[in-house]
PDB file of C-alpha atoms in Angstrom:
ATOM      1  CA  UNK A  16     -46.441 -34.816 -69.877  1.00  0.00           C
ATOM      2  CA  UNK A  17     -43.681 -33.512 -66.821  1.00  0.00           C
ATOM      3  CA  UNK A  18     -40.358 -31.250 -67.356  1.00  0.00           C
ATOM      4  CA  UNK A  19     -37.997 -32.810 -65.698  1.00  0.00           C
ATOM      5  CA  UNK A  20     -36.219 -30.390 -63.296  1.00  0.00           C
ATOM      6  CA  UNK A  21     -33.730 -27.609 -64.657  1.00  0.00           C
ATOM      7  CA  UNK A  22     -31.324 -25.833 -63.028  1.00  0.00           C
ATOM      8  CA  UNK A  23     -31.894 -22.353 -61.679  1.00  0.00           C
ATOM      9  CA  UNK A  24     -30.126 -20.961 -65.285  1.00  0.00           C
ATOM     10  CA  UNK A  25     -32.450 -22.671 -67.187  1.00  0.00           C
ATOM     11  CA  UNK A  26     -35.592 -21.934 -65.177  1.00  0.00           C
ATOM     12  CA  UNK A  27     -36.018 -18.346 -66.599  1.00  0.00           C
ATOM     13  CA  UNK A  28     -35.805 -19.599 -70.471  1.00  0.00           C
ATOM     14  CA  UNK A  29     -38.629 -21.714 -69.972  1.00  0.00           C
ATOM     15  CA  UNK A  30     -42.546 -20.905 -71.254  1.00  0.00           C
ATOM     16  CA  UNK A  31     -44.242 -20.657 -67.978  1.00  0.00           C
ATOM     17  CA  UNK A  32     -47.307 -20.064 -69.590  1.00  0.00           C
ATOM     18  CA  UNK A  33     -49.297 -23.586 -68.867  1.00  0.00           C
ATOM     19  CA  UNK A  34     -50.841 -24.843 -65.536  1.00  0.00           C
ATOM     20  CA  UNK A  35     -47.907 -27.698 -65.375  1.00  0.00           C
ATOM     21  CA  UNK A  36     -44.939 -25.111 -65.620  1.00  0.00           C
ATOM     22  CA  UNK A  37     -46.556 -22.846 -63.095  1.00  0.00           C
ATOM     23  CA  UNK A  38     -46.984 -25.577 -60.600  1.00  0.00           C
ATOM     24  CA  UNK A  39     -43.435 -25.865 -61.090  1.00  0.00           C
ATOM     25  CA  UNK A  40     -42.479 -22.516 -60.808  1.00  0.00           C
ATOM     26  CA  UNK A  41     -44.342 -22.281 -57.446  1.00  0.00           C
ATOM     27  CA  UNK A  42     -42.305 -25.574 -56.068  1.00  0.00           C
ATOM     28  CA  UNK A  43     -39.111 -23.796 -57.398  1.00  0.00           C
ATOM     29  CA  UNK A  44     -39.770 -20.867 -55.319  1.00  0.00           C
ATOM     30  CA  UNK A  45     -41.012 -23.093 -52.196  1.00  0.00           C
ATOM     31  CA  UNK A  46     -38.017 -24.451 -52.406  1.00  0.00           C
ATOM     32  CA  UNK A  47     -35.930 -21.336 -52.523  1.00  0.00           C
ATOM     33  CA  UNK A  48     -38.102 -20.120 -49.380  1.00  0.00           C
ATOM     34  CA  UNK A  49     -37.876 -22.865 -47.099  1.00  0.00           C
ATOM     35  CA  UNK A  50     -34.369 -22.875 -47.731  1.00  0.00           C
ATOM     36  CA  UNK A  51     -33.397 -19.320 -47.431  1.00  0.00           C
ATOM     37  CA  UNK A  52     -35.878 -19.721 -43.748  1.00  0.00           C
ATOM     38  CA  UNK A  53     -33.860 -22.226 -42.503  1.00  0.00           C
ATOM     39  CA  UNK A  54     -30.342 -19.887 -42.935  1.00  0.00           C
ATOM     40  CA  UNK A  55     -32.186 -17.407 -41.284  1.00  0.00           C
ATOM     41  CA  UNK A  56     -33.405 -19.443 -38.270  1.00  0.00           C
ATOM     42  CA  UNK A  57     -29.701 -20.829 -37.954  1.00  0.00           C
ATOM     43  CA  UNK A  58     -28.186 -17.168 -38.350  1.00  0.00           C
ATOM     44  CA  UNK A  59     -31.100 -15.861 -35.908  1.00  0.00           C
ATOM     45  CA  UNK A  60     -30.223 -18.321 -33.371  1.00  0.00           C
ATOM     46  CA  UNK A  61     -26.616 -17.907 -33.400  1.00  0.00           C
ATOM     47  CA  UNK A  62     -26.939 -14.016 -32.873  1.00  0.00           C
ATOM     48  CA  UNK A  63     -29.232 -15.160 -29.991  1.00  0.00           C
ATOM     49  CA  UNK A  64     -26.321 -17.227 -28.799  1.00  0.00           C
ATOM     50  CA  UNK A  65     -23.611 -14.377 -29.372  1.00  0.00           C
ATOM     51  CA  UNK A  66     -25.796 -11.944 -27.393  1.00  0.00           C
ATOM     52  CA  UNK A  67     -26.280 -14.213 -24.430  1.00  0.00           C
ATOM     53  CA  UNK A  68     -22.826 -14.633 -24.123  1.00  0.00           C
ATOM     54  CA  UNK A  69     -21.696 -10.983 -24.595  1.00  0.00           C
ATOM     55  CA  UNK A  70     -24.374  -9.993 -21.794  1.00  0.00           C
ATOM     56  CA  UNK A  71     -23.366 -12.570 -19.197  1.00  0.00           C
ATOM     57  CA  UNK A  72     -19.772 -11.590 -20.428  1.00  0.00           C
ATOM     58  CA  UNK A  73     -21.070  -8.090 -19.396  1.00  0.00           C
ATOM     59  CA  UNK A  74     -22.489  -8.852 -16.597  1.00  0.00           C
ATOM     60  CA  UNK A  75     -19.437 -10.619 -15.154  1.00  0.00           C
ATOM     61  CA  UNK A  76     -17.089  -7.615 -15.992  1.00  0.00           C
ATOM     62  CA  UNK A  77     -20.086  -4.797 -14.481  1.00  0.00           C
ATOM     63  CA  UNK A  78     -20.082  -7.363 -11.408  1.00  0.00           C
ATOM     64  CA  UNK A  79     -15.906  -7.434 -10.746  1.00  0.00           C
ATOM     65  CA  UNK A  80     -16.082  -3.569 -11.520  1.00  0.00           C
ATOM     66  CA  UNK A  81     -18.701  -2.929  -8.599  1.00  0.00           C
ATOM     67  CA  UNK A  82     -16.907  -5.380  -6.242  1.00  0.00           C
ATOM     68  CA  UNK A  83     -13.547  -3.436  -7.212  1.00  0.00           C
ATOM     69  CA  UNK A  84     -15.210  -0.297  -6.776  1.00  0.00           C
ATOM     70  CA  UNK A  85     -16.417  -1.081  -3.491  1.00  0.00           C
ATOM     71  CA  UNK A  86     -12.859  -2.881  -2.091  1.00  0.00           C
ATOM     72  CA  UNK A  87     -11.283   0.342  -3.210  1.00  0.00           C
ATOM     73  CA  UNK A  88     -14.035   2.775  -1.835  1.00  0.00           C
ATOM     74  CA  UNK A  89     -13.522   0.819   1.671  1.00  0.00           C
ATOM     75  CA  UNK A  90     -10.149   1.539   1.727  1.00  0.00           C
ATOM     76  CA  UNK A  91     -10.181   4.704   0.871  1.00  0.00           C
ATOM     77  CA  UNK A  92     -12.601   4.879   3.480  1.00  0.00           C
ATOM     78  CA  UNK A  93     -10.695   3.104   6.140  1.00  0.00           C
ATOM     79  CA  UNK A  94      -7.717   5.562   4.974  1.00  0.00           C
ATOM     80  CA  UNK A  95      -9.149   8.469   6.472  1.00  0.00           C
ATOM     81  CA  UNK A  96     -10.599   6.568   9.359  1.00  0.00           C
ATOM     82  CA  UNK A  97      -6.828   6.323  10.085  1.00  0.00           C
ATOM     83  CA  UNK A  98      -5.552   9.677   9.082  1.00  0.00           C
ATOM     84  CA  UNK A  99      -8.442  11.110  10.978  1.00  0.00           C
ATOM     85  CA  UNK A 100      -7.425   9.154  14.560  1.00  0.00           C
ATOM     86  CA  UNK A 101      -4.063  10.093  14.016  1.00  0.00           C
ATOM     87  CA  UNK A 102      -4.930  14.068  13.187  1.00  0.00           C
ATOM     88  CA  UNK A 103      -6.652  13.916  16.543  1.00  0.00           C
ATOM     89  CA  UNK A 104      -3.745  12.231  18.519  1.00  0.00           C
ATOM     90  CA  UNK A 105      -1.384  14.851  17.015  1.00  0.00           C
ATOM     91  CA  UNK A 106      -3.156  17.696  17.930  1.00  0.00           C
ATOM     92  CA  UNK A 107      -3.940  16.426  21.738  1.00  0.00           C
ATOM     93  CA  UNK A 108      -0.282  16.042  22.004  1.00  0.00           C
ATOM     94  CA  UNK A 109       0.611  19.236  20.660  1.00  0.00           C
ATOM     95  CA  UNK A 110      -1.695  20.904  22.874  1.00  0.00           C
ATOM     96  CA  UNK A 111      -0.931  18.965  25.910  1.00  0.00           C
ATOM     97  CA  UNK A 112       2.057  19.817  27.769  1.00  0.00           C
ATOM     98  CA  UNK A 113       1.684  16.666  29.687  1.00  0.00           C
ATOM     99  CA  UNK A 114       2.113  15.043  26.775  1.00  0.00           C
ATOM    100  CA  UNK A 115       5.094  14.408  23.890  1.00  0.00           C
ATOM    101  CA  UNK A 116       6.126  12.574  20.933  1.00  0.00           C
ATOM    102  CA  UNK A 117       7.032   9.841  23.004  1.00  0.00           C
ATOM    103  CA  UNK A 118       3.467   9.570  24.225  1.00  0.00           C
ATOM    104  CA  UNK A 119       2.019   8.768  20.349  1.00  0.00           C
ATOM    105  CA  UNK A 120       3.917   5.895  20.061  1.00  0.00           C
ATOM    106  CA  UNK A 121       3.347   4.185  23.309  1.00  0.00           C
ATOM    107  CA  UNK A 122      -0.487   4.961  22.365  1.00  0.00           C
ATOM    108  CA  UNK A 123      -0.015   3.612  18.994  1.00  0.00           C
ATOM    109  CA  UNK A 124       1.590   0.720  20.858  1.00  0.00           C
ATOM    110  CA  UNK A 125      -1.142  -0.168  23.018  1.00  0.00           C
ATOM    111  CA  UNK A 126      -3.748   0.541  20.489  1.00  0.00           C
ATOM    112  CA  UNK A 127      -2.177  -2.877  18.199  1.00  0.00           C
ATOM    113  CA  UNK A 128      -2.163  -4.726  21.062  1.00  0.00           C
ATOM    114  CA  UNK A 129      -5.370  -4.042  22.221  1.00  0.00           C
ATOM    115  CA  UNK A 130      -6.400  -5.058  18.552  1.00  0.00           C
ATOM    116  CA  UNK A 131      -4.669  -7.931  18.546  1.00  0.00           C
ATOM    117  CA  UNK A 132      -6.692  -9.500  22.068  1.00  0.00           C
ATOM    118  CA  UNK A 133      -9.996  -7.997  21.660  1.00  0.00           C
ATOM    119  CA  UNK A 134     -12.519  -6.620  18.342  1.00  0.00           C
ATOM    120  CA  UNK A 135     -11.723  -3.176  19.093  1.00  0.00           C
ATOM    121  CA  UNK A 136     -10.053  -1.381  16.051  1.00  0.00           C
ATOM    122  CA  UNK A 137      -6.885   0.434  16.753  1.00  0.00           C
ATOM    123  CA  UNK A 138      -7.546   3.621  14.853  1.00  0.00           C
ATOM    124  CA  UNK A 139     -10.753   3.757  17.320  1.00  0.00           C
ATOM    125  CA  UNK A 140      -8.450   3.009  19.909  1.00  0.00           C
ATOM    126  CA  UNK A 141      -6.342   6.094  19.196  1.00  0.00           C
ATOM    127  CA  UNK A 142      -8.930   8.471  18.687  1.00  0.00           C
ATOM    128  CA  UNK A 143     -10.403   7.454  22.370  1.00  0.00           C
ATOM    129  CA  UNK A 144      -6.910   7.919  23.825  1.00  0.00           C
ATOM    130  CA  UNK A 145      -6.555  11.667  21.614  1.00  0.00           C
ATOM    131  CA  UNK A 146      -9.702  12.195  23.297  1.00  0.00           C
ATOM    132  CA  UNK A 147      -8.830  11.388  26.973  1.00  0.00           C
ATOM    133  CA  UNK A 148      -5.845  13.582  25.971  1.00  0.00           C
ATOM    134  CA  UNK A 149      -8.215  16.474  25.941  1.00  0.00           C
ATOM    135  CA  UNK A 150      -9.158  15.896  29.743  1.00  0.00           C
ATOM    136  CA  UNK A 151      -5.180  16.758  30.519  1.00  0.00           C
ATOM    137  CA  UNK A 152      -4.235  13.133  31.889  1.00  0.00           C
ATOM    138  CA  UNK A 153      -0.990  12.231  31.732  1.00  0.00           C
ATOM    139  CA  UNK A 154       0.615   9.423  29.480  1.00  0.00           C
ATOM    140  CA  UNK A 155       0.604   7.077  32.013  1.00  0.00           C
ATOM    141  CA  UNK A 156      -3.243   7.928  33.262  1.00  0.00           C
ATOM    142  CA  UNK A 157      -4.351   7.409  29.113  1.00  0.00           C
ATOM    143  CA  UNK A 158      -2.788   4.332  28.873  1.00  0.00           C
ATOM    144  CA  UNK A 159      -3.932   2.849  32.548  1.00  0.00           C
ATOM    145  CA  UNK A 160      -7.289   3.896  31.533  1.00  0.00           C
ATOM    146  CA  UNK A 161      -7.912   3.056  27.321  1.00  0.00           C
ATOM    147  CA  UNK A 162      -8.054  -0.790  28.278  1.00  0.00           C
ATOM    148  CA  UNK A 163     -11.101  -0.009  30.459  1.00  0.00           C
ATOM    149  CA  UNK A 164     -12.229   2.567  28.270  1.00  0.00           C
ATOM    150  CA  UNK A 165     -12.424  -0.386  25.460  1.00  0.00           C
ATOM    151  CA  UNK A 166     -14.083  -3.067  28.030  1.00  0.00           C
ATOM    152  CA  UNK A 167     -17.101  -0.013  28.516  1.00  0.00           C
ATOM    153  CA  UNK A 168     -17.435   0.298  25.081  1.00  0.00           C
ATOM    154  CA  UNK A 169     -17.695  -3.052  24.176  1.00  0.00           C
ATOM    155  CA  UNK A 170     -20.141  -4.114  27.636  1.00  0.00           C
ATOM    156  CA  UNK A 171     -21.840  -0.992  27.589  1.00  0.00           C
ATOM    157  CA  UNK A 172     -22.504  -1.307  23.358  1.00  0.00           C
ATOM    158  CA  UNK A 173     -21.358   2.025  22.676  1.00  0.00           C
ATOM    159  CA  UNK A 174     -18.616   3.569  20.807  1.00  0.00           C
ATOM    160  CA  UNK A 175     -15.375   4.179  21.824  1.00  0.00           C
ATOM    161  CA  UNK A 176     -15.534   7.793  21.198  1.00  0.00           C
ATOM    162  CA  UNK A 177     -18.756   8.037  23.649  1.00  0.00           C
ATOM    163  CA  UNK A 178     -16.871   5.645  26.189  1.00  0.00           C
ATOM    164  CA  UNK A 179     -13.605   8.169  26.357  1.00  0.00           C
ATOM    165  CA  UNK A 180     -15.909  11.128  26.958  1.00  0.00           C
ATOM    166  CA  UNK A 181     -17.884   9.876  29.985  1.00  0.00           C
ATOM    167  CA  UNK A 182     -14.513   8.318  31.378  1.00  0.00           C
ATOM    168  CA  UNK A 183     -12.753  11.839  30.499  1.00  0.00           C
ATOM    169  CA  UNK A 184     -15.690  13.599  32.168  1.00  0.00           C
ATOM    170  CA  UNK A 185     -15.804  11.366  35.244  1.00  0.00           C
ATOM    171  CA  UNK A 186     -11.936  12.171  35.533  1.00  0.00           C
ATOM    172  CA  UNK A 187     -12.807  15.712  35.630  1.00  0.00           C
ATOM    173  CA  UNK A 188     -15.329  15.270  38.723  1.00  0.00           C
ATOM    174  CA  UNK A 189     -18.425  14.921  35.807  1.00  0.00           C
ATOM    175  CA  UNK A 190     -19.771  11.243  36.272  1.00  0.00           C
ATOM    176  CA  UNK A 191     -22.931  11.833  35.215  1.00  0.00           C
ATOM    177  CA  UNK A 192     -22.714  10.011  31.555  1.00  0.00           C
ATOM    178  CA  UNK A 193     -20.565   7.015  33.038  1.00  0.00           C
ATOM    179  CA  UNK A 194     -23.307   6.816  35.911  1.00  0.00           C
ATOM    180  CA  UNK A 195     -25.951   6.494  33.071  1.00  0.00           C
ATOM    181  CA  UNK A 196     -23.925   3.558  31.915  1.00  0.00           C
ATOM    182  CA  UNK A 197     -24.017   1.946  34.953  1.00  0.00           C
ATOM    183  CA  UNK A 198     -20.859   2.807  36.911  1.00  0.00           C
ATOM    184  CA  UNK A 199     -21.085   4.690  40.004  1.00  0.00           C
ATOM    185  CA  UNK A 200     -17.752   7.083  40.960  1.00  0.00           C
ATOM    186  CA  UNK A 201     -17.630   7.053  44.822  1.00  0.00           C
ATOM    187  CA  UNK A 202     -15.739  10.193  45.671  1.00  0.00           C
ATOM    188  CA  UNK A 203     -13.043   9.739  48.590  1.00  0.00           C
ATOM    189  CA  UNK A 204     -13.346  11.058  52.211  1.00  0.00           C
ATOM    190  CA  UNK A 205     -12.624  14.740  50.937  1.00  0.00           C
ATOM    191  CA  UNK A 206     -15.369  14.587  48.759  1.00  0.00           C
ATOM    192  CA  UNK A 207     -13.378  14.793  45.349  1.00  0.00           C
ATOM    193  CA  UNK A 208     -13.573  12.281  43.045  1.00  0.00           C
ATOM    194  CA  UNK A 209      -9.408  10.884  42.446  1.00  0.00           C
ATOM    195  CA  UNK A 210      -8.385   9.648  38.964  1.00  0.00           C
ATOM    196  CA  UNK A 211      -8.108   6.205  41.137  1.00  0.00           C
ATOM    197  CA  UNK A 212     -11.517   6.274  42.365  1.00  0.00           C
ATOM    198  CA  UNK A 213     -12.695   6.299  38.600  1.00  0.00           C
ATOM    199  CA  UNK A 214     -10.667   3.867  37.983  1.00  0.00           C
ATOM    200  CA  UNK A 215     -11.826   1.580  40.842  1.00  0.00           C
ATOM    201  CA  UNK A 216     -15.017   1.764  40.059  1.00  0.00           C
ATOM    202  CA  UNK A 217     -14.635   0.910  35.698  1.00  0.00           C
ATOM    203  CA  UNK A 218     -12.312  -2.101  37.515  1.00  0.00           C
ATOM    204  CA  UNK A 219     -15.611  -3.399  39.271  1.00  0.00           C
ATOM    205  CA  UNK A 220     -17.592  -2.831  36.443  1.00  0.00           C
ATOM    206  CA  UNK A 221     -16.238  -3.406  33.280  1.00  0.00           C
ATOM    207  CA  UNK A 222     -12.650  -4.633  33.884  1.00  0.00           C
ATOM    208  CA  UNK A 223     -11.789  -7.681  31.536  1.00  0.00           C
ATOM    209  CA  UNK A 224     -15.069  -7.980  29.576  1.00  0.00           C
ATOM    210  CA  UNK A 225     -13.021  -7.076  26.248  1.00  0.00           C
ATOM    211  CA  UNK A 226     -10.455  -9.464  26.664  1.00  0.00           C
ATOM    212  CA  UNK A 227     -13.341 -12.242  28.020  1.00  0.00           C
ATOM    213  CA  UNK A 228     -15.793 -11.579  24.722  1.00  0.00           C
ATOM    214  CA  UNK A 229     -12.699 -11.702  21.986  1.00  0.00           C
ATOM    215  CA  UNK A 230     -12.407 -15.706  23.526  1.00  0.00           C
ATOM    216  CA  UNK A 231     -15.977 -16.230  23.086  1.00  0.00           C
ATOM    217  CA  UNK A 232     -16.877 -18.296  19.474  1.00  0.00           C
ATOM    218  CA  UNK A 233     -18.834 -14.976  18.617  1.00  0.00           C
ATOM    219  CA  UNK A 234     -16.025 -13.017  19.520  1.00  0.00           C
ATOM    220  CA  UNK A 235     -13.378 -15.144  17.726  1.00  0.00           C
ATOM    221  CA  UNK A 236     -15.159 -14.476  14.573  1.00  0.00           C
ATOM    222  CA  UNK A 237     -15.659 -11.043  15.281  1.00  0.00           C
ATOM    223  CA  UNK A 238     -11.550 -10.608  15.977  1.00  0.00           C
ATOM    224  CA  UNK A 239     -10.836 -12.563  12.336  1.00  0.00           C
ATOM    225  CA  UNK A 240     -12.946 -10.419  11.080  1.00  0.00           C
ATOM    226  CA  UNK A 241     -11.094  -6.834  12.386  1.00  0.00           C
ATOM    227  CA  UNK A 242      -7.868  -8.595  11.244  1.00  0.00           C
ATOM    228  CA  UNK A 243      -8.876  -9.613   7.946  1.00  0.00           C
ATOM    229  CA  UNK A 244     -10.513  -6.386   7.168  1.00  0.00           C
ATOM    230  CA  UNK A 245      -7.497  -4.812   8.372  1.00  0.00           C
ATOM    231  CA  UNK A 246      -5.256  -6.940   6.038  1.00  0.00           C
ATOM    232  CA  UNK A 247      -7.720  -6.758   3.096  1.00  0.00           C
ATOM    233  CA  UNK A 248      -7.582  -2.634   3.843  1.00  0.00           C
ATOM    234  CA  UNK A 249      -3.977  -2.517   4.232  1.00  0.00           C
ATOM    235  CA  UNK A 250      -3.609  -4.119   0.515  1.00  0.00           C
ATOM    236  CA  UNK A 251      -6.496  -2.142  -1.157  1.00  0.00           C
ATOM    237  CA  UNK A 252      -4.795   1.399   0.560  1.00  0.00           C
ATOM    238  CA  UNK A 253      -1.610   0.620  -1.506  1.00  0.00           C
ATOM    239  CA  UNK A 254      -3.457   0.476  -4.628  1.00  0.00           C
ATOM    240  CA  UNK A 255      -5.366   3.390  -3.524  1.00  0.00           C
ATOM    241  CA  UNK A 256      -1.819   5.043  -3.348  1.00  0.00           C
ATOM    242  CA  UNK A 257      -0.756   4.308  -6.400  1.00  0.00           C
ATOM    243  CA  UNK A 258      -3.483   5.710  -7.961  1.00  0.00           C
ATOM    244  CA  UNK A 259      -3.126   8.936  -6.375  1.00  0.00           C
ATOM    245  CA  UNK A 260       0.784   8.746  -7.283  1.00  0.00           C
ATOM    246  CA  UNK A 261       0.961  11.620 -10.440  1.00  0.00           C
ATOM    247  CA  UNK A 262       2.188   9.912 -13.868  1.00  0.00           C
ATOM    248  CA  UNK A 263       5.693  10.178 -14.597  1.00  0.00           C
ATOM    249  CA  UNK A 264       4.658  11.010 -18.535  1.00  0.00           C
TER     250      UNK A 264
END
């Protein structure tokens, strides 16, 4: 004979004790098992799918934090760049008595506008003219010069720094680092090398490549790239600020 199938209350009052109720017993439980396995596979994979989205989730937000981090690290970067050239312009001028207040913004001056027509950086800019400041030219010999100073630099693939010094040098009757970059100072008839001699000869030389490469397609890109960093730096240093800026609390 068969039991028909009871309920899971009524399974436990039942005499298990022949080989027909065991084999039901056993089903029972199979039952149960293959059951309960298949809530377990469903809750497995859904944890699965929970922690694959929490790690890309984490992922995304480590990703935006190190890009932040490193657009806020650049600016802070580019901040002292500035403050740095500007320390060095300050000091030339208050050391120089050919020099005055006057004299830092027409150097500021020409440093934008030399950014704006070639891929030299203006806070570069001003820390070659603080530096030709330290040979004791004038305002007007700084600013005659720091356009050539920029078109050696970018020829000559050096920095502007190392481009102000060999000018400054030559200025001073020193030509041998600009000679190493290829510019020969004649001196004049006397023998002494003239601030117009030096100037001559970076004319022949170097005069205009800046302003020629920034119209190249190469140097194009270049330029948009100097102003966008300069934007993108400009907009990152106020944040910057403001975290610096103590809480009002």
């Amino acid at each position: 004979f068969f039991f028909k199938q009871k309920t899971a209350y009524e399974i436990p009052k039942r005499d298990w004790s022949s080989d027909v109720c065991s084999s039901d017993l056993v089903g029972e439980l199979n039952k149960v098992g293959t059951a309960a396995q298949r809530e377990l596979d469903k809750a497995d994979k859904s944890t699965r799918n929970w922690s694959a989205s929490f790690t890309r989730a984490g992922v995304g937000l480590t990703t935006f934090a190190a890009v932040a981090g490193a657009g806020l690290y650049k600016a802070a970067q580019a901040a002292d760049e500035a403050q740095q050239a500007q320390l060095r312009l300050d000091n030339t001028i208050a050391n120089s008595p050919k020099l005055t207040e006057r004299s830092a913004s027409a150097f500021r001056d020409l440093a934008t506008a030399l950014q704006a027509k070639t891929v030299a950086d203006d806070d570069a800019i001003i820390s070659a003219e603080a530096l030709l400041g330290q040979f004791g030219l004038t305002e007007q010999q700084i600013l005659s010069l720091t356009p050539l100073v920029v078109d050696l630099s970018r020829k000559m693939g050096v920095d502007l720094d190392t481009a102000a010094k060999a000018v400054g040098k030559a200025v001073n009757g020193s030509g041998g680092a600009l000679s190493k970059m290829g510019v020969q100072v004649k001196a004049g008839a006397d023998g002494v090398v003239e601030f117009t001699d030096v100037m001559g000869a970076l004319s022949s030389k170097v005069g205009g490549f800046a302003e020629s490469e920034a119209k190249t397609f190469t140097g194009q890109i270049e330029q948009m790239k100097v102003q966008l960093d300069r934007k993108s730096t400009r907009l990152n240093s106020s944040h910057v600020s403001e975290s610096r800026m103590p809480s009002s609390a």
